[in-house]
Amino acid sequence: MMKKNPRSMRMLFLTHSFNSLTQRLLSELAARGHAISIELDIADSVTEEAVARFRPDLVLAPFLKRAIPESVWSVVPCLIVHPGIPGDRGPAALDWAIQRGETRWGVTVLQAEAEMDAGPVWAAAEFPMRPASKGSLYRNEVTEAAVRAVLKAVERFAAGDFQPQRVPGAAHPAIRQADRQIDWTTQPTADVLARLRAADGFPGVADELFGQPCQLFDAWPEGRLRGAPGTLLARRETALCRATADGAVWIGHVKKPGGIKLPATVAFPEAAELPEAPLAGWWQADHPTWQDIAWREADGVGFLSFRFYNGAMGTAQCRRLTEAFGWATTRPVRVIVLDGGSDFWSNGIHLNLIEAADSPADESWANINAIDDLAEAILRCQTQLTVAAVGGNAGAGGCFLARACDRVWVRDGVVLNPHYKNMGNLYGSEFWTYLLPPRVGADGARAIMQHRLPMPAAEAVACGFYDACLPAPGFAVDVARRALEMAQAANFPAQLADKVARRAADEAAKPLAQYREEELAAMRRNFYGFDPAYHVARYHFVHKSPHSWTPRHLARHRDLDWIIPT
Ligand code: COA
């Protein structure tokens, strides 16, 4: 095989969607100097045309739902990222692994051939399994392993002297709803959780609530509540608690047939009749339970954790988090760390709840105002220094909400999408017009908002948008140590006084209210104006409409002005 310069390979990504793993691989490979273009897997003829136009050295398939046609894999090497260990073949690899209770799992990069997942293996990487949903494992362990395996495979391919080996294996069948079914009266919590997690975020476990069919998502263990197995025991905020054979679990989200994924009590108003099981305040509970907002404090540092499913922040969630933040500022702490979930820090307003509302325009307006109230509360905080610990991906308004904090520390490997354009040309709010330009300059701000491309954590720090990129292993420990150092710094009072003075100077130059008004005037046009682009884009996003073409900013090979590096 010919030796290729690893700095200049041309790679075509063929993928079902431009998902988080695809975005991460794009940033890792582009940072290593490769010329990458993307084609969504729409039709074989489209893929064939992309290959003919781009003439890639390699096709990489990070996330495919169907086989690559022979007309493609027979003319260019195609490497598939399979979320399973070498020898594992077939669909739903991760679903089966979780449901079987595997303790270690992995990712294999193999070459496409006629038989699915049976081609020679270029590289593989393993990881220990964590008791978490499929989506969470995918966004964390699988993604990290995939990056390691793909970089190794690409290096081997470029070196030209590696002979990929076939690994014997057998294909497991597709996983059916019958395989996922839960018997609430006989199955213990551990089994119930494994089944729910194996099906989350797609397709969920088919079941019944209030006598109606639905799919269940977003499971949390419950340590205290007990009752007759299978019965619904309680509700808390938007979640429902159901008894298992030996305990209970919370269900956070459901999807009714033909509907969209929604918080459980929103989908089932009947839940109002269940007894409420509130938590006592914002303190982190001392037993496993459903708790989307939790506070803990030690040595002058407070951690306000928020784990909102898919990072989506609806009106009520924003209001509750604003309330919790206001309460946190009254605590005897010097530093408040806003600690979002490990999957997503925040993805901005809750597009599913908006879609389900009687008036999506009114709900969009309420939601953007609620998230702006939260951003404003953080910006106006005069009693503590605030830190956003961005340990999971963030998109759109979520990226700017983090920036409202005095410091933003982001985990290496996190992918940010700090722009709104992909959602029907939304103008955006969350004070981005106040927060972004001073950090990246007017041109930088324009580039970020217009280019619509993901931004890796390291780049966000390099361009000045965020403050520090911390290594992935030990991120939480590192955050806690740095926050403690901040709280114990001898010049803490001076730092706080400096922040208060800068805010006052900024307010005198142009009040926050004016930034907000200007942003919201544009958002009002997005929500209520003649151009329905936002409502159309949201509909397609929420309903997961299949792509009918690859956006130009991804399919660079279709851009006649793009000079392909040789
Ligand atoms: N509201 C509701 N659901 C959202 C959401 C939002 N703002 N952002 C993401 N989600 C959901 C997705 O629908 C998907 O749902 P699923 O569990 O049914 O599959 C899930 O979160 C994961 O999203 P996905 O797109 O698969 O994740 P990703 O990591 O590949 O991509 C983003 C992340 C941020 C690029 C992408 O989710 C996105 O563009 N989100 C919209 C951001 C936005 O426009 N917010 C509103 C403006 S403030």
PDB file of C-alpha atoms in Angstrom, residues 174-381:
ATOM      1  CA  ALA A 174     -31.772  -6.597  15.862  1.00  0.00           C
ATOM      2  CA  ILE A 175     -33.241  -5.843  19.268  1.00  0.00           C
ATOM      3  CA  ARG A 176     -37.048  -5.938  19.332  1.00  0.00           C
ATOM      4  CA  GLN A 177     -39.448  -4.326  21.766  1.00  0.00           C
ATOM      5  CA  ALA A 178     -40.227  -7.842  22.989  1.00  0.00           C
ATOM      6  CA  ASP A 179     -36.558  -8.130  24.063  1.00  0.00           C
ATOM      7  CA  ARG A 180     -36.801  -4.863  25.940  1.00  0.00           C
ATOM      8  CA  GLN A 181     -40.117  -5.514  27.683  1.00  0.00           C
ATOM      9  CA  ILE A 182     -40.318  -4.881  31.422  1.00  0.00           C
ATOM     10  CA  ASP A 183     -42.362  -6.994  33.812  1.00  0.00           C
ATOM     11  CA  TRP A 184     -42.778  -4.550  36.666  1.00  0.00           C
ATOM     12  CA  THR A 185     -44.279  -7.135  38.975  1.00  0.00           C
ATOM     13  CA  THR A 186     -41.345  -9.557  38.864  1.00  0.00           C
ATOM     14  CA  GLN A 187     -38.269  -7.615  37.762  1.00  0.00           C
ATOM     15  CA  PRO A 188     -36.004  -5.959  40.319  1.00  0.00           C
ATOM     16  CA  THR A 189     -34.884  -2.340  39.976  1.00  0.00           C
ATOM     17  CA  ALA A 190     -31.478  -3.287  38.555  1.00  0.00           C
ATOM     18  CA  ASP A 191     -33.058  -5.134  35.607  1.00  0.00           C
ATOM     19  CA  VAL A 192     -35.657  -2.447  35.025  1.00  0.00           C
ATOM     20  CA  LEU A 193     -32.964   0.226  34.959  1.00  0.00           C
ATOM     21  CA  ALA A 194     -30.798  -1.805  32.562  1.00  0.00           C
ATOM     22  CA  ARG A 195     -33.692  -2.160  30.116  1.00  0.00           C
ATOM     23  CA  LEU A 196     -34.684   1.483  30.292  1.00  0.00           C
ATOM     24  CA  ARG A 197     -31.086   2.646  29.944  1.00  0.00           C
ATOM     25  CA  ALA A 198     -30.399   0.338  26.992  1.00  0.00           C
ATOM     26  CA  ALA A 199     -33.222   2.025  25.072  1.00  0.00           C
ATOM     27  CA  ASP A 200     -32.486   5.658  25.971  1.00  0.00           C
ATOM     28  CA  GLY A 201     -32.515   8.081  23.992  1.00  0.00           C
ATOM     29  CA  PHE A 202     -33.909   5.812  21.227  1.00  0.00           C
ATOM     30  CA  PRO A 203     -36.309   4.024  20.900  1.00  0.00           C
ATOM     31  CA  GLY A 204     -37.437   3.861  24.544  1.00  0.00           C
ATOM     32  CA  VAL A 205     -39.168   0.882  26.160  1.00  0.00           C
ATOM     33  CA  ALA A 206     -42.731   0.288  24.990  1.00  0.00           C
ATOM     34  CA  ASP A 207     -45.034   0.167  28.013  1.00  0.00           C
ATOM     35  CA  GLU A 208     -48.283   1.570  29.369  1.00  0.00           C
ATOM     36  CA  LEU A 209     -49.026   4.410  31.772  1.00  0.00           C
ATOM     37  CA  PHE A 210     -52.538   5.355  32.881  1.00  0.00           C
ATOM     38  CA  GLY A 211     -53.763   2.578  30.584  1.00  0.00           C
ATOM     39  CA  GLN A 212     -52.258   4.212  27.510  1.00  0.00           C
ATOM     40  CA  PRO A 213     -49.370   2.948  25.371  1.00  0.00           C
ATOM     41  CA  CYS A 214     -46.144   4.957  25.437  1.00  0.00           C
ATOM     42  CA  GLN A 215     -42.364   4.616  25.335  1.00  0.00           C
ATOM     43  CA  LEU A 216     -40.393   5.243  28.498  1.00  0.00           C
ATOM     44  CA  PHE A 217     -37.121   7.206  28.818  1.00  0.00           C
ATOM     45  CA  ASP A 218     -34.938   8.920  31.375  1.00  0.00           C
ATOM     46  CA  ALA A 219     -34.826   6.453  34.286  1.00  0.00           C
ATOM     47  CA  TRP A 220     -33.555   7.385  37.773  1.00  0.00           C
ATOM     48  CA  PRO A 221     -33.264   4.954  40.704  1.00  0.00           C
ATOM     49  CA  GLU A 222     -35.336   5.678  43.831  1.00  0.00           C
ATOM     50  CA  GLY A 223     -33.980   4.700  47.242  1.00  0.00           C
ATOM     51  CA  ARG A 224     -36.934   5.212  49.600  1.00  0.00           C
ATOM     52  CA  LEU A 225     -40.404   5.100  48.054  1.00  0.00           C
ATOM     53  CA  ARG A 226     -41.981   1.650  47.994  1.00  0.00           C
ATOM     54  CA  GLY A 227     -45.311   0.188  46.930  1.00  0.00           C
ATOM     55  CA  ALA A 228     -47.095  -2.615  45.121  1.00  0.00           C
ATOM     56  CA  PRO A 229     -44.897  -3.635  42.151  1.00  0.00           C
ATOM     57  CA  GLY A 230     -45.981  -1.968  38.916  1.00  0.00           C
ATOM     58  CA  THR A 231     -48.060   0.790  40.523  1.00  0.00           C
ATOM     59  CA  LEU A 232     -47.392   4.475  40.134  1.00  0.00           C
ATOM     60  CA  LEU A 233     -46.370   5.785  43.535  1.00  0.00           C
ATOM     61  CA  ALA A 234     -45.799   9.502  43.186  1.00  0.00           C
ATOM     62  CA  ARG A 235     -44.869  12.492  41.043  1.00  0.00           C
ATOM     63  CA  ARG A 236     -42.209  15.131  41.504  1.00  0.00           C
ATOM     64  CA  GLU A 237     -42.023  18.154  39.219  1.00  0.00           C
ATOM     65  CA  THR A 238     -42.286  16.439  35.807  1.00  0.00           C
ATOM     66  CA  ALA A 239     -41.296  12.877  36.739  1.00  0.00           C
ATOM     67  CA  LEU A 240     -43.271   9.793  37.835  1.00  0.00           C
ATOM     68  CA  CYS A 241     -42.211   7.128  40.317  1.00  0.00           C
ATOM     69  CA  ARG A 242     -43.161   3.491  39.661  1.00  0.00           C
ATOM     70  CA  ALA A 243     -42.652   0.509  41.922  1.00  0.00           C
ATOM     71  CA  THR A 244     -40.541  -2.443  40.784  1.00  0.00           C
ATOM     72  CA  ALA A 245     -40.411  -5.907  42.357  1.00  0.00           C
ATOM     73  CA  ASP A 246     -37.878  -4.752  44.972  1.00  0.00           C
ATOM     74  CA  GLY A 247     -37.938  -0.952  44.927  1.00  0.00           C
ATOM     75  CA  ALA A 248     -38.877   1.861  42.577  1.00  0.00           C
ATOM     76  CA  VAL A 249     -37.631   3.955  39.646  1.00  0.00           C
ATOM     77  CA  TRP A 250     -38.491   7.394  38.328  1.00  0.00           C
ATOM     78  CA  ILE A 251     -39.497   7.934  34.716  1.00  0.00           C
ATOM     79  CA  GLY A 252     -38.581  11.393  33.508  1.00  0.00           C
ATOM     80  CA  HIS A 253     -39.711  11.355  29.881  1.00  0.00           C
ATOM     81  CA  VAL A 254     -42.206   9.513  27.707  1.00  0.00           C
ATOM     82  CA  LYS A 255     -43.325   9.446  24.113  1.00  0.00           C
ATOM     83  CA  LYS A 256     -46.884   8.599  23.118  1.00  0.00           C
ATOM     84  CA  PRO A 257     -47.514   6.883  19.766  1.00  0.00           C
ATOM     85  CA  GLY A 258     -47.164   9.456  16.993  1.00  0.00           C
ATOM     86  CA  GLY A 259     -46.115  12.093  19.517  1.00  0.00           C
ATOM     87  CA  ILE A 260     -42.792  13.583  20.568  1.00  0.00           C
ATOM     88  CA  LYS A 261     -40.650  12.952  23.617  1.00  0.00           C
ATOM     89  CA  LEU A 262     -41.955  15.008  26.549  1.00  0.00           C
ATOM     90  CA  PRO A 263     -41.558  15.241  30.320  1.00  0.00           C
ATOM     91  CA  ALA A 264     -43.787  12.527  31.816  1.00  0.00           C
ATOM     92  CA  THR A 265     -46.313  14.744  33.616  1.00  0.00           C
ATOM     93  CA  VAL A 266     -46.647  16.999  30.566  1.00  0.00           C
ATOM     94  CA  ALA A 267     -47.513  14.028  28.363  1.00  0.00           C
ATOM     95  CA  PHE A 268     -49.844  12.634  31.043  1.00  0.00           C
ATOM     96  CA  PRO A 269     -51.859  15.372  32.786  1.00  0.00           C
ATOM     97  CA  GLU A 270     -53.561  12.473  34.620  1.00  0.00           C
ATOM     98  CA  ALA A 271     -50.413  12.412  36.763  1.00  0.00           C
ATOM     99  CA  ALA A 272     -51.798  15.380  38.729  1.00  0.00           C
ATOM    100  CA  GLU A 273     -53.854  12.861  40.712  1.00  0.00           C
ATOM    101  CA  LEU A 274     -50.769  11.085  42.044  1.00  0.00           C
ATOM    102  CA  PRO A 275     -49.427  12.103  45.440  1.00  0.00           C
ATOM    103  CA  GLU A 276     -46.618  14.624  45.231  1.00  0.00           C
ATOM    104  CA  ALA A 277     -43.253  13.627  46.705  1.00  0.00           C
ATOM    105  CA  PRO A 278     -41.350  16.908  46.985  1.00  0.00           C
ATOM    106  CA  LEU A 279     -37.759  17.201  48.130  1.00  0.00           C
ATOM    107  CA  ALA A 280     -36.887  19.426  51.061  1.00  0.00           C
ATOM    108  CA  GLY A 281     -35.250  22.394  49.319  1.00  0.00           C
ATOM    109  CA  TRP A 282     -32.331  22.428  46.914  1.00  0.00           C
ATOM    110  CA  TRP A 283     -29.887  20.348  48.969  1.00  0.00           C
ATOM    111  CA  GLN A 284     -28.634  17.212  47.291  1.00  0.00           C
ATOM    112  CA  ALA A 285     -30.684  14.301  48.630  1.00  0.00           C
ATOM    113  CA  ASP A 286     -28.860  11.719  50.728  1.00  0.00           C
ATOM    114  CA  HIS A 287     -30.374   8.808  48.822  1.00  0.00           C
ATOM    115  CA  PRO A 288     -30.831   7.954  45.137  1.00  0.00           C
ATOM    116  CA  THR A 289     -33.870   9.743  43.746  1.00  0.00           C
ATOM    117  CA  TRP A 290     -35.061  12.016  40.935  1.00  0.00           C
ATOM    118  CA  GLN A 291     -33.435  15.390  41.464  1.00  0.00           C
ATOM    119  CA  ASP A 292     -32.737  17.608  38.493  1.00  0.00           C
ATOM    120  CA  ILE A 293     -31.356  20.538  40.524  1.00  0.00           C
ATOM    121  CA  ALA A 294     -29.107  19.831  43.491  1.00  0.00           C
ATOM    122  CA  TRP A 295     -26.929  21.919  45.800  1.00  0.00           C
ATOM    123  CA  ARG A 296     -23.927  20.922  47.867  1.00  0.00           C
ATOM    124  CA  GLU A 297     -21.328  23.097  49.542  1.00  0.00           C
ATOM    125  CA  ALA A 298     -18.017  22.744  51.310  1.00  0.00           C
ATOM    126  CA  ASP A 299     -15.144  25.052  52.276  1.00  0.00           C
ATOM    127  CA  GLY A 300     -16.655  28.194  50.795  1.00  0.00           C
ATOM    128  CA  VAL A 301     -17.568  26.608  47.449  1.00  0.00           C
ATOM    129  CA  GLY A 302     -21.105  25.729  46.397  1.00  0.00           C
ATOM    130  CA  PHE A 303     -22.002  23.435  43.514  1.00  0.00           C
ATOM    131  CA  LEU A 304     -25.330  24.003  41.835  1.00  0.00           C
ATOM    132  CA  SER A 305     -25.834  20.924  39.664  1.00  0.00           C
ATOM    133  CA  PHE A 306     -28.542  20.745  37.055  1.00  0.00           C
ATOM    134  CA  ARG A 307     -29.221  17.618  35.047  1.00  0.00           C
ATOM    135  CA  PHE A 308     -31.860  18.452  32.481  1.00  0.00           C
ATOM    136  CA  TYR A 309     -32.639  15.682  30.017  1.00  0.00           C
ATOM    137  CA  ASN A 310     -30.908  16.391  26.689  1.00  0.00           C
ATOM    138  CA  GLY A 311     -29.725  19.739  28.061  1.00  0.00           C
ATOM    139  CA  ALA A 312     -33.066  21.269  27.099  1.00  0.00           C
ATOM    140  CA  MET A 313     -34.211  23.997  29.497  1.00  0.00           C
ATOM    141  CA  GLY A 314     -37.934  24.694  29.466  1.00  0.00           C
ATOM    142  CA  THR A 315     -39.601  27.748  30.997  1.00  0.00           C
ATOM    143  CA  ALA A 316     -40.324  26.029  34.327  1.00  0.00           C
ATOM    144  CA  GLN A 317     -36.823  24.551  34.547  1.00  0.00           C
ATOM    145  CA  CYS A 318     -35.240  27.966  33.909  1.00  0.00           C
ATOM    146  CA  ARG A 319     -37.446  29.532  36.570  1.00  0.00           C
ATOM    147  CA  ARG A 320     -36.622  26.843  39.118  1.00  0.00           C
ATOM    148  CA  LEU A 321     -32.912  27.113  38.368  1.00  0.00           C
ATOM    149  CA  THR A 322     -33.105  30.910  38.706  1.00  0.00           C
ATOM    150  CA  GLU A 323     -34.808  30.446  42.067  1.00  0.00           C
ATOM    151  CA  ALA A 324     -32.177  27.931  43.148  1.00  0.00           C
ATOM    152  CA  PHE A 325     -29.400  30.268  42.004  1.00  0.00           C
ATOM    153  CA  GLY A 326     -30.940  33.166  43.947  1.00  0.00           C
ATOM    154  CA  TRP A 327     -31.058  30.960  47.046  1.00  0.00           C
ATOM    155  CA  ALA A 328     -27.451  29.835  46.442  1.00  0.00           C
ATOM    156  CA  THR A 329     -26.280  33.453  46.509  1.00  0.00           C
ATOM    157  CA  THR A 330     -27.581  33.707  50.084  1.00  0.00           C
ATOM    158  CA  ARG A 331     -25.425  30.763  51.195  1.00  0.00           C
ATOM    159  CA  PRO A 332     -22.127  31.373  53.013  1.00  0.00           C
ATOM    160  CA  VAL A 333     -19.975  30.528  49.992  1.00  0.00           C
ATOM    161  CA  ARG A 334     -17.556  32.635  47.971  1.00  0.00           C
ATOM    162  CA  VAL A 335     -17.733  30.676  44.732  1.00  0.00           C
ATOM    163  CA  ILE A 336     -20.753  29.139  43.008  1.00  0.00           C
ATOM    164  CA  VAL A 337     -20.023  26.447  40.432  1.00  0.00           C
ATOM    165  CA  LEU A 338     -22.810  25.903  37.920  1.00  0.00           C
ATOM    166  CA  ASP A 339     -22.410  22.282  37.156  1.00  0.00           C
ATOM    167  CA  GLY A 340     -24.566  21.013  34.267  1.00  0.00           C
ATOM    168  CA  GLY A 341     -24.925  17.344  33.374  1.00  0.00           C
ATOM    169  CA  SER A 342     -22.113  15.208  31.994  1.00  0.00           C
ATOM    170  CA  ASP A 343     -23.966  14.691  28.699  1.00  0.00           C
ATOM    171  CA  PHE A 344     -24.981  18.276  28.041  1.00  0.00           C
ATOM    172  CA  TRP A 345     -24.333  21.440  29.984  1.00  0.00           C
ATOM    173  CA  SER A 346     -27.229  23.151  28.250  1.00  0.00           C
ATOM    174  CA  ASN A 347     -28.780  23.170  24.787  1.00  0.00           C
ATOM    175  CA  GLY A 348     -30.840  26.301  25.356  1.00  0.00           C
ATOM    176  CA  ILE A 349     -34.610  26.595  25.189  1.00  0.00           C
ATOM    177  CA  HIS A 350     -36.718  23.420  25.217  1.00  0.00           C
ATOM    178  CA  LEU A 351     -37.757  22.886  21.617  1.00  0.00           C
ATOM    179  CA  ASN A 352     -39.966  19.845  22.361  1.00  0.00           C
ATOM    180  CA  LEU A 353     -42.012  21.648  25.011  1.00  0.00           C
ATOM    181  CA  ILE A 354     -42.331  24.601  22.641  1.00  0.00           C
ATOM    182  CA  GLU A 355     -43.487  22.329  19.824  1.00  0.00           C
ATOM    183  CA  ALA A 356     -46.089  20.721  22.116  1.00  0.00           C
ATOM    184  CA  ALA A 357     -47.477  24.033  23.388  1.00  0.00           C
ATOM    185  CA  ASP A 358     -50.826  25.438  22.231  1.00  0.00           C
ATOM    186  CA  SER A 359     -48.964  28.461  20.922  1.00  0.00           C
ATOM    187  CA  PRO A 360     -45.336  27.607  20.107  1.00  0.00           C
ATOM    188  CA  ALA A 361     -44.644  31.307  19.527  1.00  0.00           C
ATOM    189  CA  ASP A 362     -45.907  32.258  23.000  1.00  0.00           C
ATOM    190  CA  GLU A 363     -44.030  29.383  24.617  1.00  0.00           C
ATOM    191  CA  SER A 364     -40.840  30.337  22.746  1.00  0.00           C
ATOM    192  CA  TRP A 365     -41.243  33.865  24.076  1.00  0.00           C
ATOM    193  CA  ALA A 366     -41.827  32.665  27.643  1.00  0.00           C
ATOM    194  CA  ASN A 367     -38.877  30.267  27.434  1.00  0.00           C
ATOM    195  CA  ILE A 368     -36.382  32.782  26.046  1.00  0.00           C
ATOM    196  CA  ASN A 369     -37.411  35.284  28.692  1.00  0.00           C
ATOM    197  CA  ALA A 370     -37.020  32.671  31.420  1.00  0.00           C
ATOM    198  CA  ILE A 371     -33.529  31.679  30.257  1.00  0.00           C
ATOM    199  CA  ASP A 372     -32.608  35.370  29.924  1.00  0.00           C
ATOM    200  CA  ASP A 373     -33.780  35.930  33.502  1.00  0.00           C
ATOM    201  CA  LEU A 374     -31.414  33.183  34.602  1.00  0.00           C
ATOM    202  CA  ALA A 375     -28.501  34.626  32.589  1.00  0.00           C
ATOM    203  CA  GLU A 376     -29.258  38.061  33.994  1.00  0.00           C
ATOM    204  CA  ALA A 377     -29.347  36.767  37.580  1.00  0.00           C
ATOM    205  CA  ILE A 378     -25.894  35.232  37.052  1.00  0.00           C
ATOM    206  CA  LEU A 379     -24.548  38.396  35.433  1.00  0.00           C
ATOM    207  CA  ARG A 380     -25.895  40.595  38.203  1.00  0.00           C
ATOM    208  CA  CYS A 381     -24.588  38.423  41.055  1.00  0.00           C
TER     209      CYS A 381
END
